Amino acid sequence: MKQSKLFTKTQKDALKDEVSTNAQLLIRAGFIHKEIAGVYAYMPLGLRVLENIKKIVREEMNAVGGQEVMMTTLQPKDIWEKTDRWDDAKVDNWFKTKLVNGTELGVGLTHEEPIVDAVSNYLNSYKDMPFAVYQIQNKFRNELRAKSGLLRGREFVMKDMYTFCRNHEQHDQEYEKIVATYYKVYDRLGLGAITYRTYADGGIFTPRFSDEFQTLSEVGEDTIYVDEAKRIAINEEIYTDENLAKLGLNKSELVAKKGIEVGNTFHLESKYTDALGLYYKDEKGEKQSIIMGCYGIGVSRLMGVIAELFADDKGLIWPEAIAPFRVHLLSLNQNEKAQEIYDALNAAGVEVLFDDREVNAGVKFADADLMGMPFQLVVSEKNMRDNRVELKNRKTGAVEYIPLDSSEIVKYFQNK
Ligand code: ATP
Ligand code: MG
């Protein structure tokens, strides 16, 4: 894409009304637009990042047999009454609305009830299980404090998956398979080394713990205790001598750290299926309870985490796996030659943002650093004289040179 055609622009100065680093940078770079605190629209570059994260999540969920659906945001009250969750005292931060005739509706903040309701049209035999359903969709939560940019949205993107199993044994197998996939997702996003499976409160329906996935960060709201050797952690909220003993964790091995919850998986037992009257018939034709699991990933929160953690004082630094474009081609008054390189890279399928604007070099460099594409390819008069182009790695700052030849440049990125 040509930057002269991109309708968004960068902003040089810090924003007074935005305290979080991720929102500061993402807004200044033109990736997101703030509607109100905790509610952000995605502009072209931001949407490309979000979609790249979704793609990774989707690929990994499909790889464990997940079937993608899209549930609705507007939800009827009756199914939530059956599980005793319509009451605001039980589910806090819920947005609700009304039909013209006064009928109350819930605005989707999670989807256990609707998914069970939908599945009940199809599920009746032991032969139907196990299976996993998921969606990647906007969730709405009336969060009290929404001051952390994409880290805590009032409207945000979540991947939520739900499994349906015949018994606990089958559930445990599905559960561990999906947890294993979570590691792959965080690895592919470049967060693997600083993200820990963390024992946390399981909710009121099960004596079992839930598993949070916590990415270490000073801006995190959670305190977790990390056992580095075991690569496991326990959330402060369940940090008791009794639980430590139960989990085989030793106080002396644990170090307190701050974390951001980037995922959470739960054992739901048969709480929702029983409450909504969904059972199955076993081999003998007898009615049995269905065991569910649910598995969330904070998709837009992950974008905020990556923006926040990988940035430097010049701006954003995107990992190649999710960058809006891999290459930022900067033409310093050399649009003709740069156009040739741009065409060759595009033809070879290398994603490139071409800064063809009539602005000075300083502005181009500052914008490229702020926007954070992994590679900056500079076509300047001086480099042309030396018969080469300059390639700067945004993350490391390392500079190398490639011969001034479109096919050499294409080859470089194809082999990288
Ligand atoms: P938190 O404790 O951060 O409020 P939660 O435990 O209420 O989150 P879950 O219901 O477990 O959230 O949601 C699944 C995932 O969705 C979380 O692990 C998190 O990554 C993400 N998430 C939850 N709330 C938000 C939010 N307000 N903004 C962005 N992402 C969120
Ligand atoms: Mg959670």
PDB file of C-alpha atoms in Angstrom, residues 79-263:
ATOM      1  CA  ILE A  79     -31.716 -18.518  29.136  1.00  0.00           C
ATOM      2  CA  TRP A  80     -29.745 -16.427  31.618  1.00  0.00           C
ATOM      3  CA  GLU A  81     -32.510 -16.772  34.190  1.00  0.00           C
ATOM      4  CA  LYS A  82     -32.312 -20.527  33.922  1.00  0.00           C
ATOM      5  CA  THR A  83     -28.683 -20.434  35.025  1.00  0.00           C
ATOM      6  CA  ASP A  84     -29.442 -17.759  37.609  1.00  0.00           C
ATOM      7  CA  ARG A  85     -27.061 -15.255  36.000  1.00  0.00           C
ATOM      8  CA  TRP A  86     -29.471 -12.581  34.749  1.00  0.00           C
ATOM      9  CA  ASP A  87     -29.316 -10.982  38.175  1.00  0.00           C
ATOM     10  CA  ASP A  88     -26.791  -8.120  38.017  1.00  0.00           C
ATOM     11  CA  ALA A  89     -25.493  -8.922  41.452  1.00  0.00           C
ATOM     12  CA  LYS A  90     -24.167 -12.198  40.067  1.00  0.00           C
ATOM     13  CA  VAL A  91     -22.771 -10.987  36.755  1.00  0.00           C
ATOM     14  CA  ASP A  92     -21.333  -7.551  37.249  1.00  0.00           C
ATOM     15  CA  ASN A  93     -20.477  -5.109  34.461  1.00  0.00           C
ATOM     16  CA  TRP A  94     -23.293  -6.171  32.149  1.00  0.00           C
ATOM     17  CA  PHE A  95     -24.705  -3.851  29.479  1.00  0.00           C
ATOM     18  CA  LYS A  96     -28.381  -4.435  28.901  1.00  0.00           C
ATOM     19  CA  THR A  97     -30.892  -3.001  26.480  1.00  0.00           C
ATOM     20  CA  LYS A  98     -34.595  -3.250  25.591  1.00  0.00           C
ATOM     21  CA  LEU A  99     -36.787  -3.947  22.604  1.00  0.00           C
ATOM     22  CA  VAL A 100     -39.372  -1.291  21.693  1.00  0.00           C
ATOM     23  CA  ASN A 101     -42.001  -3.348  23.527  1.00  0.00           C
ATOM     24  CA  GLY A 102     -39.943  -3.276  26.708  1.00  0.00           C
ATOM     25  CA  THR A 103     -38.534  -6.818  26.539  1.00  0.00           C
ATOM     26  CA  GLU A 104     -35.136  -6.842  28.184  1.00  0.00           C
ATOM     27  CA  LEU A 105     -32.067  -8.110  26.362  1.00  0.00           C
ATOM     28  CA  GLY A 106     -28.500  -8.716  27.419  1.00  0.00           C
ATOM     29  CA  VAL A 107     -25.551  -7.422  25.390  1.00  0.00           C
ATOM     30  CA  GLY A 108     -23.026 -10.248  24.975  1.00  0.00           C
ATOM     31  CA  LEU A 109     -20.338 -10.364  27.637  1.00  0.00           C
ATOM     32  CA  THR A 110     -19.765 -14.122  27.484  1.00  0.00           C
ATOM     33  CA  HIS A 111     -21.617 -16.926  25.706  1.00  0.00           C
ATOM     34  CA  GLU A 112     -22.052 -20.070  27.813  1.00  0.00           C
ATOM     35  CA  GLU A 113     -25.862 -19.897  27.900  1.00  0.00           C
ATOM     36  CA  PRO A 114     -26.405 -19.009  24.214  1.00  0.00           C
ATOM     37  CA  ILE A 115     -23.973 -21.671  23.052  1.00  0.00           C
ATOM     38  CA  VAL A 116     -25.671 -24.387  25.125  1.00  0.00           C
ATOM     39  CA  ASP A 117     -29.023 -23.190  23.822  1.00  0.00           C
ATOM     40  CA  ALA A 118     -27.818 -23.407  20.206  1.00  0.00           C
ATOM     41  CA  VAL A 119     -26.071 -26.745  20.650  1.00  0.00           C
ATOM     42  CA  SER A 120     -29.169 -28.276  22.262  1.00  0.00           C
ATOM     43  CA  ASN A 121     -30.813 -28.410  18.831  1.00  0.00           C
ATOM     44  CA  TYR A 122     -28.218 -30.939  17.687  1.00  0.00           C
ATOM     45  CA  LEU A 123     -26.689 -32.774  20.632  1.00  0.00           C
ATOM     46  CA  ASN A 124     -28.444 -35.808  22.062  1.00  0.00           C
ATOM     47  CA  SER A 125     -26.258 -38.909  21.898  1.00  0.00           C
ATOM     48  CA  TYR A 126     -22.929 -39.971  23.394  1.00  0.00           C
ATOM     49  CA  LYS A 127     -21.806 -40.378  19.784  1.00  0.00           C
ATOM     50  CA  ASP A 128     -22.033 -36.632  19.245  1.00  0.00           C
ATOM     51  CA  MET A 129     -19.154 -35.893  21.636  1.00  0.00           C
ATOM     52  CA  PRO A 130     -16.534 -34.650  22.135  1.00  0.00           C
ATOM     53  CA  PHE A 131     -16.648 -31.454  20.131  1.00  0.00           C
ATOM     54  CA  ALA A 132     -15.423 -27.892  20.436  1.00  0.00           C
ATOM     55  CA  VAL A 133     -17.135 -24.711  19.207  1.00  0.00           C
ATOM     56  CA  TYR A 134     -15.525 -21.310  19.153  1.00  0.00           C
ATOM     57  CA  GLN A 135     -15.965 -17.769  17.959  1.00  0.00           C
ATOM     58  CA  ILE A 136     -13.877 -14.642  17.658  1.00  0.00           C
ATOM     59  CA  GLN A 137     -16.164 -11.754  18.391  1.00  0.00           C
ATOM     60  CA  ASN A 138     -16.746  -8.492  20.202  1.00  0.00           C
ATOM     61  CA  LYS A 139     -17.650  -8.701  23.857  1.00  0.00           C
ATOM     62  CA  PHE A 140     -19.127  -5.875  25.897  1.00  0.00           C
ATOM     63  CA  ARG A 141     -18.409  -5.286  29.564  1.00  0.00           C
ATOM     64  CA  ASN A 142     -19.234  -2.209  31.575  1.00  0.00           C
ATOM     65  CA  GLU A 143     -15.761  -2.095  33.130  1.00  0.00           C
ATOM     66  CA  LEU A 144     -15.338   0.323  36.005  1.00  0.00           C
ATOM     67  CA  ARG A 145     -11.778   1.273  35.152  1.00  0.00           C
ATOM     68  CA  ALA A 146     -10.956   1.397  31.468  1.00  0.00           C
ATOM     69  CA  LYS A 147      -7.743   3.375  31.502  1.00  0.00           C
ATOM     70  CA  SER A 148      -5.367   0.865  29.986  1.00  0.00           C
ATOM     71  CA  GLY A 149      -6.146   1.213  26.302  1.00  0.00           C
ATOM     72  CA  LEU A 150      -6.663  -2.131  24.595  1.00  0.00           C
ATOM     73  CA  LEU A 151      -5.730  -3.966  27.784  1.00  0.00           C
ATOM     74  CA  ARG A 152      -9.145  -3.297  29.285  1.00  0.00           C
ATOM     75  CA  GLY A 153     -11.885  -2.516  26.843  1.00  0.00           C
ATOM     76  CA  ARG A 154     -15.554  -1.918  27.425  1.00  0.00           C
ATOM     77  CA  GLU A 155     -15.922  -3.335  23.925  1.00  0.00           C
ATOM     78  CA  PHE A 156     -13.183  -5.813  23.049  1.00  0.00           C
ATOM     79  CA  VAL A 157     -12.422  -8.850  20.912  1.00  0.00           C
ATOM     80  CA  MET A 158     -12.352 -12.257  22.557  1.00  0.00           C
ATOM     81  CA  LYS A 159     -11.908 -15.776  21.282  1.00  0.00           C
ATOM     82  CA  ASP A 160     -14.153 -18.025  23.300  1.00  0.00           C
ATOM     83  CA  MET A 161     -14.299 -21.766  22.852  1.00  0.00           C
ATOM     84  CA  TYR A 162     -16.645 -24.270  24.493  1.00  0.00           C
ATOM     85  CA  THR A 163     -16.207 -28.032  24.689  1.00  0.00           C
ATOM     86  CA  PHE A 164     -18.886 -30.652  25.225  1.00  0.00           C
ATOM     87  CA  CYS A 165     -17.902 -34.044  26.620  1.00  0.00           C
ATOM     88  CA  ARG A 166     -19.526 -37.267  27.814  1.00  0.00           C
ATOM     89  CA  ASN A 167     -17.655 -37.514  31.067  1.00  0.00           C
ATOM     90  CA  HIS A 168     -14.800 -36.074  33.072  1.00  0.00           C
ATOM     91  CA  GLU A 169     -12.197 -38.295  31.474  1.00  0.00           C
ATOM     92  CA  GLN A 170     -13.093 -37.129  27.991  1.00  0.00           C
ATOM     93  CA  HIS A 171     -13.280 -33.545  29.229  1.00  0.00           C
ATOM     94  CA  ASP A 172      -9.816 -33.718  30.784  1.00  0.00           C
ATOM     95  CA  GLN A 173      -8.364 -34.927  27.501  1.00  0.00           C
ATOM     96  CA  GLU A 174      -9.984 -32.132  25.517  1.00  0.00           C
ATOM     97  CA  TYR A 175      -9.025 -29.588  28.117  1.00  0.00           C
ATOM     98  CA  GLU A 176      -5.329 -30.445  28.123  1.00  0.00           C
ATOM     99  CA  LYS A 177      -5.259 -30.590  24.332  1.00  0.00           C
ATOM    100  CA  ILE A 178      -6.612 -27.051  24.145  1.00  0.00           C
ATOM    101  CA  VAL A 179      -4.307 -25.761  26.877  1.00  0.00           C
ATOM    102  CA  ALA A 180      -1.361 -27.160  24.888  1.00  0.00           C
ATOM    103  CA  THR A 181      -2.588 -25.154  21.910  1.00  0.00           C
ATOM    104  CA  TYR A 182      -2.656 -22.002  24.007  1.00  0.00           C
ATOM    105  CA  TYR A 183       1.108 -22.235  24.414  1.00  0.00           C
ATOM    106  CA  LYS A 184       1.424 -22.398  20.624  1.00  0.00           C
ATOM    107  CA  VAL A 185      -0.650 -19.251  20.207  1.00  0.00           C
ATOM    108  CA  TYR A 186       1.457 -17.256  22.668  1.00  0.00           C
ATOM    109  CA  ASP A 187       4.660 -18.636  21.158  1.00  0.00           C
ATOM    110  CA  ARG A 188       3.649 -17.556  17.674  1.00  0.00           C
ATOM    111  CA  LEU A 189       2.885 -14.084  19.001  1.00  0.00           C
ATOM    112  CA  GLY A 190       6.348 -13.845  20.518  1.00  0.00           C
ATOM    113  CA  LEU A 191       5.017 -13.965  24.090  1.00  0.00           C
ATOM    114  CA  GLY A 192       5.815 -17.595  24.892  1.00  0.00           C
ATOM    115  CA  ALA A 193       8.854 -16.914  27.057  1.00  0.00           C
ATOM    116  CA  ILE A 194       7.024 -14.473  29.333  1.00  0.00           C
ATOM    117  CA  THR A 195       3.613 -16.140  29.530  1.00  0.00           C
ATOM    118  CA  TYR A 196       2.803 -18.616  32.315  1.00  0.00           C
ATOM    119  CA  ARG A 197       0.031 -21.087  32.918  1.00  0.00           C
ATOM    120  CA  THR A 198      -1.302 -19.835  36.225  1.00  0.00           C
ATOM    121  CA  TYR A 199      -3.618 -21.588  38.667  1.00  0.00           C
ATOM    122  CA  ALA A 200      -6.527 -19.316  39.471  1.00  0.00           C
ATOM    123  CA  ASP A 201      -9.984 -19.323  40.944  1.00  0.00           C
ATOM    124  CA  GLY A 202     -12.201 -21.801  39.146  1.00  0.00           C
ATOM    125  CA  GLY A 203     -15.473 -20.013  39.736  1.00  0.00           C
ATOM    126  CA  ILE A 204     -18.360 -21.104  41.898  1.00  0.00           C
ATOM    127  CA  PHE A 205     -19.373 -24.205  39.965  1.00  0.00           C
ATOM    128  CA  THR A 206     -16.327 -26.367  40.424  1.00  0.00           C
ATOM    129  CA  PRO A 207     -13.807 -27.204  43.112  1.00  0.00           C
ATOM    130  CA  ARG A 208     -11.154 -27.274  40.369  1.00  0.00           C
ATOM    131  CA  PHE A 209      -8.920 -24.339  39.595  1.00  0.00           C
ATOM    132  CA  SER A 210      -9.079 -22.486  36.330  1.00  0.00           C
ATOM    133  CA  ASP A 211      -5.951 -21.868  34.291  1.00  0.00           C
ATOM    134  CA  GLU A 212      -5.073 -18.320  33.469  1.00  0.00           C
ATOM    135  CA  PHE A 213      -2.375 -17.432  31.006  1.00  0.00           C
ATOM    136  CA  GLN A 214      -0.481 -14.515  32.446  1.00  0.00           C
ATOM    137  CA  THR A 215       2.035 -12.439  30.509  1.00  0.00           C
ATOM    138  CA  LEU A 216       4.588 -10.815  32.766  1.00  0.00           C
ATOM    139  CA  SER A 217       4.443  -7.029  32.759  1.00  0.00           C
ATOM    140  CA  GLU A 218       4.791  -4.203  35.223  1.00  0.00           C
ATOM    141  CA  VAL A 219       1.509  -2.772  33.935  1.00  0.00           C
ATOM    142  CA  GLY A 220      -0.317  -6.008  34.774  1.00  0.00           C
ATOM    143  CA  GLU A 221      -3.202  -5.825  37.244  1.00  0.00           C
ATOM    144  CA  ASP A 222      -2.684  -9.312  38.648  1.00  0.00           C
ATOM    145  CA  THR A 223      -0.096 -10.503  41.119  1.00  0.00           C
ATOM    146  CA  ILE A 224       1.087 -14.018  40.439  1.00  0.00           C
ATOM    147  CA  TYR A 225       3.681 -16.226  42.111  1.00  0.00           C
ATOM    148  CA  VAL A 226       5.942 -17.863  39.544  1.00  0.00           C
ATOM    149  CA  ASP A 227       7.837 -21.127  39.865  1.00  0.00           C
ATOM    150  CA  GLU A 228      10.357 -20.559  37.088  1.00  0.00           C
ATOM    151  CA  ALA A 229      11.734 -24.110  37.062  1.00  0.00           C
ATOM    152  CA  LYS A 230       8.261 -25.603  36.630  1.00  0.00           C
ATOM    153  CA  ARG A 231       7.154 -22.699  34.404  1.00  0.00           C
ATOM    154  CA  ILE A 232       3.950 -22.527  36.342  1.00  0.00           C
ATOM    155  CA  ALA A 233       2.404 -19.827  38.502  1.00  0.00           C
ATOM    156  CA  ILE A 234      -0.370 -19.344  41.034  1.00  0.00           C
ATOM    157  CA  ASN A 235      -2.592 -16.277  41.217  1.00  0.00           C
ATOM    158  CA  GLU A 236      -2.520 -14.286  44.440  1.00  0.00           C
ATOM    159  CA  GLU A 237      -6.283 -14.747  44.737  1.00  0.00           C
ATOM    160  CA  ILE A 238      -5.840 -18.443  45.609  1.00  0.00           C
ATOM    161  CA  TYR A 239      -2.408 -18.208  47.244  1.00  0.00           C
ATOM    162  CA  THR A 240      -2.990 -20.140  50.472  1.00  0.00           C
ATOM    163  CA  ASP A 241      -0.907 -22.779  52.241  1.00  0.00           C
ATOM    164  CA  GLU A 242      -3.626 -25.300  51.595  1.00  0.00           C
ATOM    165  CA  ASN A 243      -3.706 -24.626  47.838  1.00  0.00           C
ATOM    166  CA  LEU A 244       0.080 -24.608  47.559  1.00  0.00           C
ATOM    167  CA  ALA A 245       0.176 -28.049  49.177  1.00  0.00           C
ATOM    168  CA  LYS A 246      -2.607 -29.286  46.889  1.00  0.00           C
ATOM    169  CA  LEU A 247      -0.726 -28.066  43.807  1.00  0.00           C
ATOM    170  CA  GLY A 248       2.670 -29.318  44.965  1.00  0.00           C
ATOM    171  CA  LEU A 249       4.119 -25.812  44.926  1.00  0.00           C
ATOM    172  CA  ASN A 250       6.790 -24.743  47.358  1.00  0.00           C
ATOM    173  CA  LYS A 251       6.731 -21.221  48.770  1.00  0.00           C
ATOM    174  CA  SER A 252      10.498 -20.920  48.632  1.00  0.00           C
ATOM    175  CA  GLU A 253      10.486 -21.500  44.848  1.00  0.00           C
ATOM    176  CA  LEU A 254       7.869 -18.841  44.152  1.00  0.00           C
ATOM    177  CA  VAL A 255       8.592 -15.271  43.113  1.00  0.00           C
ATOM    178  CA  ALA A 256       5.910 -12.566  43.060  1.00  0.00           C
ATOM    179  CA  LYS A 257       5.438 -10.861  39.682  1.00  0.00           C
ATOM    180  CA  LYS A 258       2.887  -8.684  37.927  1.00  0.00           C
ATOM    181  CA  GLY A 259       0.938 -10.262  35.083  1.00  0.00           C
ATOM    182  CA  ILE A 260      -1.671  -9.463  32.435  1.00  0.00           C
ATOM    183  CA  GLU A 261      -4.290 -12.148  31.912  1.00  0.00           C
ATOM    184  CA  VAL A 262      -4.207 -12.996  28.204  1.00  0.00           C
ATOM    185  CA  GLY A 263      -6.274 -16.157  28.437  1.00  0.00           C
TER     186      GLY A 263
END
